[in-house]
PDB file of C-alpha atoms in Angstrom:
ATOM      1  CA  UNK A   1      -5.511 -16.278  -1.905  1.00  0.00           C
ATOM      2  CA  UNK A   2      -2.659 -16.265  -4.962  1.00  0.00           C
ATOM      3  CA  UNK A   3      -2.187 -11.967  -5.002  1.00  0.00           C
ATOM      4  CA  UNK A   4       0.493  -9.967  -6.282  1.00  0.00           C
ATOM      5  CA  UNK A   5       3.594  -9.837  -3.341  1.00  0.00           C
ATOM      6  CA  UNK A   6       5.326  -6.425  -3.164  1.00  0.00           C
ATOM      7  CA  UNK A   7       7.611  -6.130  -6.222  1.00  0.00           C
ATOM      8  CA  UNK A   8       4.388  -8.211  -8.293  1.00  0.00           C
ATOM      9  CA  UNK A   9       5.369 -11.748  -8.062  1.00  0.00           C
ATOM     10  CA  UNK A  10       2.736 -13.964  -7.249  1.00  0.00           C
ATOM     11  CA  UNK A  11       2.256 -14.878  -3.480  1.00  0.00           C
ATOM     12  CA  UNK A  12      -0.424 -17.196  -1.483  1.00  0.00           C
ATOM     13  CA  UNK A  13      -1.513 -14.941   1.448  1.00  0.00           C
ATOM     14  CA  UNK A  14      -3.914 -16.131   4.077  1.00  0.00           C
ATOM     15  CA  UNK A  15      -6.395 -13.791   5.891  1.00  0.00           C
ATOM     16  CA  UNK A  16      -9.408 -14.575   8.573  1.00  0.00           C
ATOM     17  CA  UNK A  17     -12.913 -14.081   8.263  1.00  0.00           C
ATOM     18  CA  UNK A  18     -14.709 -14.484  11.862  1.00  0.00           C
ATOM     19  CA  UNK A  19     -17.790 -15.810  12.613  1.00  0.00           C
ATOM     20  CA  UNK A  20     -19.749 -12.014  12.430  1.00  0.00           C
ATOM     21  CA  UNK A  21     -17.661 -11.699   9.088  1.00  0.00           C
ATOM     22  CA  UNK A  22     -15.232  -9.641   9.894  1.00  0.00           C
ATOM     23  CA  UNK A  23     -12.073 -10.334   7.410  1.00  0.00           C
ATOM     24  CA  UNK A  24      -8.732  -9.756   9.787  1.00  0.00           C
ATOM     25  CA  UNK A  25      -6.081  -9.335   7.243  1.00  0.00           C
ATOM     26  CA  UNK A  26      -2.307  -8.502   7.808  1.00  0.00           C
ATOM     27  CA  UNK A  27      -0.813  -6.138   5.154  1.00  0.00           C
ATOM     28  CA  UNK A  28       2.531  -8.070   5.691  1.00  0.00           C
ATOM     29  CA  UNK A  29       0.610 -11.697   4.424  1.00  0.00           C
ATOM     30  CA  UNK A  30       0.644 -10.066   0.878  1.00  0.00           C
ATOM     31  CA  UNK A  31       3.039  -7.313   1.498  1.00  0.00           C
ATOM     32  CA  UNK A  32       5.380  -7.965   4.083  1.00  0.00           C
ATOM     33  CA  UNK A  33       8.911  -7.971   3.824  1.00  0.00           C
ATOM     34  CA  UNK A  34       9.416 -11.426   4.439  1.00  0.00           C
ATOM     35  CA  UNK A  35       8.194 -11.860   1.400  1.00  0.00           C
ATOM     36  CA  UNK A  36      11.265 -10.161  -0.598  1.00  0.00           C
ATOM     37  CA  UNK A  37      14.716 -11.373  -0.495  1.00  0.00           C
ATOM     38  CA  UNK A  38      17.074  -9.117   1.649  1.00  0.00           C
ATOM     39  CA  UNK A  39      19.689  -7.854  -1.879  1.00  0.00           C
ATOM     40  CA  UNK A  40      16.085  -7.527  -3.238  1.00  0.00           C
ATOM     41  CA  UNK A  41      14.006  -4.896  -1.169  1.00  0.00           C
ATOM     42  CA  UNK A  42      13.715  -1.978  -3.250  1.00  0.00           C
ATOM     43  CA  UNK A  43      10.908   0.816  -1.855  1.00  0.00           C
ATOM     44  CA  UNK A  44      10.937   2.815  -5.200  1.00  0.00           C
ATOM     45  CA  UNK A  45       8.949  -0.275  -6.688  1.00  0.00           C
ATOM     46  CA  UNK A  46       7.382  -2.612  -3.920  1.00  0.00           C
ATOM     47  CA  UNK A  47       3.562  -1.651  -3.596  1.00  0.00           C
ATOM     48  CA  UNK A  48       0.646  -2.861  -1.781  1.00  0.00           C
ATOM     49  CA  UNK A  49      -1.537  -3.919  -4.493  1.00  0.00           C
ATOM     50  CA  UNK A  50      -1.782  -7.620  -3.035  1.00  0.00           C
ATOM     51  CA  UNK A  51      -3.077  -6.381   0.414  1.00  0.00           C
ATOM     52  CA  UNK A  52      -5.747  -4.564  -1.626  1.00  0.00           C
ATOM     53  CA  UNK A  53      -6.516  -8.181  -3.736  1.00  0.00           C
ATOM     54  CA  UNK A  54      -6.608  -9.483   0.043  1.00  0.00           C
ATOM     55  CA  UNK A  55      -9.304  -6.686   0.924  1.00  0.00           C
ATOM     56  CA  UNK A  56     -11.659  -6.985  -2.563  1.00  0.00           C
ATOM     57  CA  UNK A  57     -11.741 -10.977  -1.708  1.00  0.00           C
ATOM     58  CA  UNK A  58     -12.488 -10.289   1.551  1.00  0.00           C
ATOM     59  CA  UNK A  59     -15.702  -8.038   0.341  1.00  0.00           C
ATOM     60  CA  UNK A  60     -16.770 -10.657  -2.244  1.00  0.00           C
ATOM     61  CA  UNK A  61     -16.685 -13.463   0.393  1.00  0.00           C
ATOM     62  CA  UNK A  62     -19.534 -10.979   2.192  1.00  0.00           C
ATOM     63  CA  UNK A  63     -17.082  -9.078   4.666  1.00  0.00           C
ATOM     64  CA  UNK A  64     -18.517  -6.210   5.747  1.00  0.00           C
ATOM     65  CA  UNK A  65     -16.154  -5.515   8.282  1.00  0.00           C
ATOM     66  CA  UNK A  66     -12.284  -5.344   7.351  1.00  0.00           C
ATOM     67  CA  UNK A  67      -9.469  -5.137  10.469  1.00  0.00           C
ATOM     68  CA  UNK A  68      -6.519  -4.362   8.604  1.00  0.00           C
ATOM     69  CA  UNK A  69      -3.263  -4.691  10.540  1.00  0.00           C
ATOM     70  CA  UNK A  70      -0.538  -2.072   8.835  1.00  0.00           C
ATOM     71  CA  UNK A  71       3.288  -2.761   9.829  1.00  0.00           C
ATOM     72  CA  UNK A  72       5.852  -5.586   8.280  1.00  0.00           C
ATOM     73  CA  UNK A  73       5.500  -4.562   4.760  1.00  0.00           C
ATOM     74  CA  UNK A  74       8.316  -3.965   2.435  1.00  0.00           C
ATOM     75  CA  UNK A  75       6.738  -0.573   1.287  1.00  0.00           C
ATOM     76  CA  UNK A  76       6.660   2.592   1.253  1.00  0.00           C
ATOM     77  CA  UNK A  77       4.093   3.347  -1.483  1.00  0.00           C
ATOM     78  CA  UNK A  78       1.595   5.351   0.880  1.00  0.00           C
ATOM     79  CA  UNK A  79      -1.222   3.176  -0.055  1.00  0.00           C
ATOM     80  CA  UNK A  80      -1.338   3.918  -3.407  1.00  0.00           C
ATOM     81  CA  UNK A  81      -1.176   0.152  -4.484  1.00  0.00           C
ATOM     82  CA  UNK A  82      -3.466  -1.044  -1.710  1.00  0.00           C
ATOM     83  CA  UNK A  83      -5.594   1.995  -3.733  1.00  0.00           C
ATOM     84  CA  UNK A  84      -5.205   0.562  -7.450  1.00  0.00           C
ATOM     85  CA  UNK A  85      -6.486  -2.370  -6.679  1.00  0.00           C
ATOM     86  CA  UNK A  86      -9.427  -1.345  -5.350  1.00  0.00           C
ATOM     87  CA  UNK A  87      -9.852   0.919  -8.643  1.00  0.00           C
ATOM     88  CA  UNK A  88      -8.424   3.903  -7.550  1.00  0.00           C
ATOM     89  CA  UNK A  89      -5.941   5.673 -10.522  1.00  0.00           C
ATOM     90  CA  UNK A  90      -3.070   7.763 -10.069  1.00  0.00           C
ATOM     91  CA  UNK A  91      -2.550  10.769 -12.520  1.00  0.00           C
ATOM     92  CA  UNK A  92       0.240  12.561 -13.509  1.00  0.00           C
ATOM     93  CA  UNK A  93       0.553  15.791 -14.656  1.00  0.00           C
ATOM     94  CA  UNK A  94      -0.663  14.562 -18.011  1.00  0.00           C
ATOM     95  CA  UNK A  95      -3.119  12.749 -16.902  1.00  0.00           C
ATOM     96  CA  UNK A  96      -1.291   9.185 -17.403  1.00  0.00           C
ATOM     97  CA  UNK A  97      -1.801   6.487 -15.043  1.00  0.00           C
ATOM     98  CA  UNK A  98       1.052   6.112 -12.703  1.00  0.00           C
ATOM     99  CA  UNK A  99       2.505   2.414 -11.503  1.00  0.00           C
ATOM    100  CA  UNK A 100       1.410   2.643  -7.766  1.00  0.00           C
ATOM    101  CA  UNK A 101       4.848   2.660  -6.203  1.00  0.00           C
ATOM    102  CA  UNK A 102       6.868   4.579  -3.872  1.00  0.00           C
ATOM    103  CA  UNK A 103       8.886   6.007  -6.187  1.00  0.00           C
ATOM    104  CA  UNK A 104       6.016   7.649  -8.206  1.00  0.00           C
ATOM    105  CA  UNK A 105       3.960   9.401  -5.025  1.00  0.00           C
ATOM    106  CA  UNK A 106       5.703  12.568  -6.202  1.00  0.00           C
ATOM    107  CA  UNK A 107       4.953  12.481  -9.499  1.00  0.00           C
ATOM    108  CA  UNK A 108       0.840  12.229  -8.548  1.00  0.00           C
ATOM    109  CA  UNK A 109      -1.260  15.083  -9.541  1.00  0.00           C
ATOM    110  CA  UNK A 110      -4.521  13.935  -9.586  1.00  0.00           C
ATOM    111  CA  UNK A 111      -6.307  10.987  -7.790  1.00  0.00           C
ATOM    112  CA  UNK A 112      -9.324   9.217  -9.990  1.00  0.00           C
ATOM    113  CA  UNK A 113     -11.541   7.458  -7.366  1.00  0.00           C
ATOM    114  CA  UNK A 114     -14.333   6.589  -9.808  1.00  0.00           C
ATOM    115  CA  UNK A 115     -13.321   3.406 -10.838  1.00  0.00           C
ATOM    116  CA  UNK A 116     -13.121   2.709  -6.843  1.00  0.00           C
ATOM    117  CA  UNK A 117     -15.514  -0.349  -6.166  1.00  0.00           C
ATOM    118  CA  UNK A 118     -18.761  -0.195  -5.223  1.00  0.00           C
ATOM    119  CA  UNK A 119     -18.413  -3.484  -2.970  1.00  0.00           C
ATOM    120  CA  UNK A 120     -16.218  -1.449  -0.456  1.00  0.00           C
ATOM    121  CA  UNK A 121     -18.701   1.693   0.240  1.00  0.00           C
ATOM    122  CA  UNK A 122     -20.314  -1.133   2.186  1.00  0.00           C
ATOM    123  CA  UNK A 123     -17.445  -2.131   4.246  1.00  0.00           C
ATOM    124  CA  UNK A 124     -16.492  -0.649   7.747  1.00  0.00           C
ATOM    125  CA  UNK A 125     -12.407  -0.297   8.118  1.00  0.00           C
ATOM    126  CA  UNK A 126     -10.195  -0.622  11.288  1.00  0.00           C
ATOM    127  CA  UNK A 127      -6.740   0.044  10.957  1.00  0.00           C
ATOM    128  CA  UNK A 128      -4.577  -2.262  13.659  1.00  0.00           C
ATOM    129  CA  UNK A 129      -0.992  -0.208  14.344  1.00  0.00           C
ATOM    130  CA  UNK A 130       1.516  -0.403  16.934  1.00  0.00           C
ATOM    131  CA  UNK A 131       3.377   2.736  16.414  1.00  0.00           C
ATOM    132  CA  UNK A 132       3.043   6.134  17.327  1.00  0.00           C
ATOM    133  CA  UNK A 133       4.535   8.127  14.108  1.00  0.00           C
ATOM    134  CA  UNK A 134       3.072  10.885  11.868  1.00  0.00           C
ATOM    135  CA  UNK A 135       3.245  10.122   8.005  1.00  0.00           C
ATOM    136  CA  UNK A 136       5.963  12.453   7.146  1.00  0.00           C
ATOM    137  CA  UNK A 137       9.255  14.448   8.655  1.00  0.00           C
ATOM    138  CA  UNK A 138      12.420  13.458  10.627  1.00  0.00           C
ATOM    139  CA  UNK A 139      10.274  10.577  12.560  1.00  0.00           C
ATOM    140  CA  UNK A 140       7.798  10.111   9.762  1.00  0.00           C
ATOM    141  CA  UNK A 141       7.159   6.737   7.928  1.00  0.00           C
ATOM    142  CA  UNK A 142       9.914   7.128   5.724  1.00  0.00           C
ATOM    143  CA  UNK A 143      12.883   8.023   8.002  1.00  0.00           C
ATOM    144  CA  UNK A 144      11.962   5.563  10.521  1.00  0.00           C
ATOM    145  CA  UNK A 145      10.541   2.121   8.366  1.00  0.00           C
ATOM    146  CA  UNK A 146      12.590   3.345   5.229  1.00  0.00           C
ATOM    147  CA  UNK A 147      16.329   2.133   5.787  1.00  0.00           C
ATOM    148  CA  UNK A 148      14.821  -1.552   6.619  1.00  0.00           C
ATOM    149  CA  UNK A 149      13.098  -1.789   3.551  1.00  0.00           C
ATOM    150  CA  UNK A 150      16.365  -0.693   1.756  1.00  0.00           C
ATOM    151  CA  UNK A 151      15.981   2.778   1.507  1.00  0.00           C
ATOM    152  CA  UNK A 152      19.666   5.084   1.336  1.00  0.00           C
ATOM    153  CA  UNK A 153      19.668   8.549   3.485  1.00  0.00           C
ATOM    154  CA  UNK A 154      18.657  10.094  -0.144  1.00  0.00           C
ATOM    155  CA  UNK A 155      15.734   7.779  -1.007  1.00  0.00           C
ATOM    156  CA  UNK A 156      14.565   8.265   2.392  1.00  0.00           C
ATOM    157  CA  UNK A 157      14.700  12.219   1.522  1.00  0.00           C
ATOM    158  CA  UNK A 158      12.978  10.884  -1.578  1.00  0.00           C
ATOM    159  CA  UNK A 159      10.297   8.389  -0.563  1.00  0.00           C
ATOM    160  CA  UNK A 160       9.117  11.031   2.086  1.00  0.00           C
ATOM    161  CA  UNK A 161       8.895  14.105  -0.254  1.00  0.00           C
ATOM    162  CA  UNK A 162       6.881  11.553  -1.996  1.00  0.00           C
ATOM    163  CA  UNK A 163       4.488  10.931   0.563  1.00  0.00           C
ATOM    164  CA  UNK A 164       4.427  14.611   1.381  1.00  0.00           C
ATOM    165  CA  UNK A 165       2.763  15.406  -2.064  1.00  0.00           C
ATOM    166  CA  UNK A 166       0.670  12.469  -2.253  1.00  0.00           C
ATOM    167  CA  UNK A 167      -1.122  13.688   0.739  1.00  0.00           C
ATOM    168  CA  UNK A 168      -1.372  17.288  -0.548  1.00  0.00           C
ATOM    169  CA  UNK A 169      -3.019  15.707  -3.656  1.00  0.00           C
TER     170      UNK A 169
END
């Protein structure tokens, strides 16, 4: 399936539906971090909207099961472009539509599921993961995955404050 790669260039990412139609997708097919040259990488602005184009084809091929194996990406958006592409918005303080990056989660203030696809209130999820780390803190997502992805001591401070709020929201 063509889908948008993590900084929104086109990429072809392959998933597997199984004979009981269960999809088995990989976020790192759409959003890995293979995908973005090394000088490149930039977690303020990769997303996971293409692993969320993976999942709504997935649904609309009759999936009604959806195995979705987190780790490889280049991102640290917390979901929220995996989110936008199923139709959720994030808000600002204003109320404008944020780009659904890691370098916006702390600027989210309100989270507008209504547009979310009716397809996927059908759909059972398992997440696949092979680590053993909360979201947030001094072994949290951020501090850990961050530096690989290209993320300074500062943006790691940064990308995890992030996170931080976009769970409170």
């Amino acid at each position: 399936v063509m889908v948008r790669g993590p900084l929104n260039q086109k990429v072809g990412a392959h998933y597997a539906i199984l004979a009981d139609k269960t999809a088995a997708i990989e976020m790192s097919a759409a959003s890995g971090i293979t995908l973005v040259p090394k000088k490149e990488l930039d977690p303020l602005k990769a997303n996971t909207f293409g692993t969320g184009e993976l999942i709504l084809d997935a649904v609309a091929r009759g999936c009604k099961s959806i195995i979705l194996g987190l780790g490889g990406s280049a991102t640290n958006d917390g979901g929220m472009g995996l989110g936008a592409a199923l139709g959720i918005r994030y808000l600002d303080r204003d109320g404008g539509e944020l780009s659904p990056c890691g370098g916006n989660a702390q600027k989210v203030e309100r989270v507008d599921a209504s547009g979310l696809k009716k397809a996927l209130l059908a759909a059972d999820f398992t997440l696949a993961c092979d680590v053993d780390n909360p979201l947030c803190g001094e072994t949290g997502a951020s501090a850990i995955f961050g530096p690989q992805k290209g993320a300074t001591p500062e943006l790691v401070r940064r990308l995890d404050e992030g996170l931080f709020k976009l769970c409170a929201v």
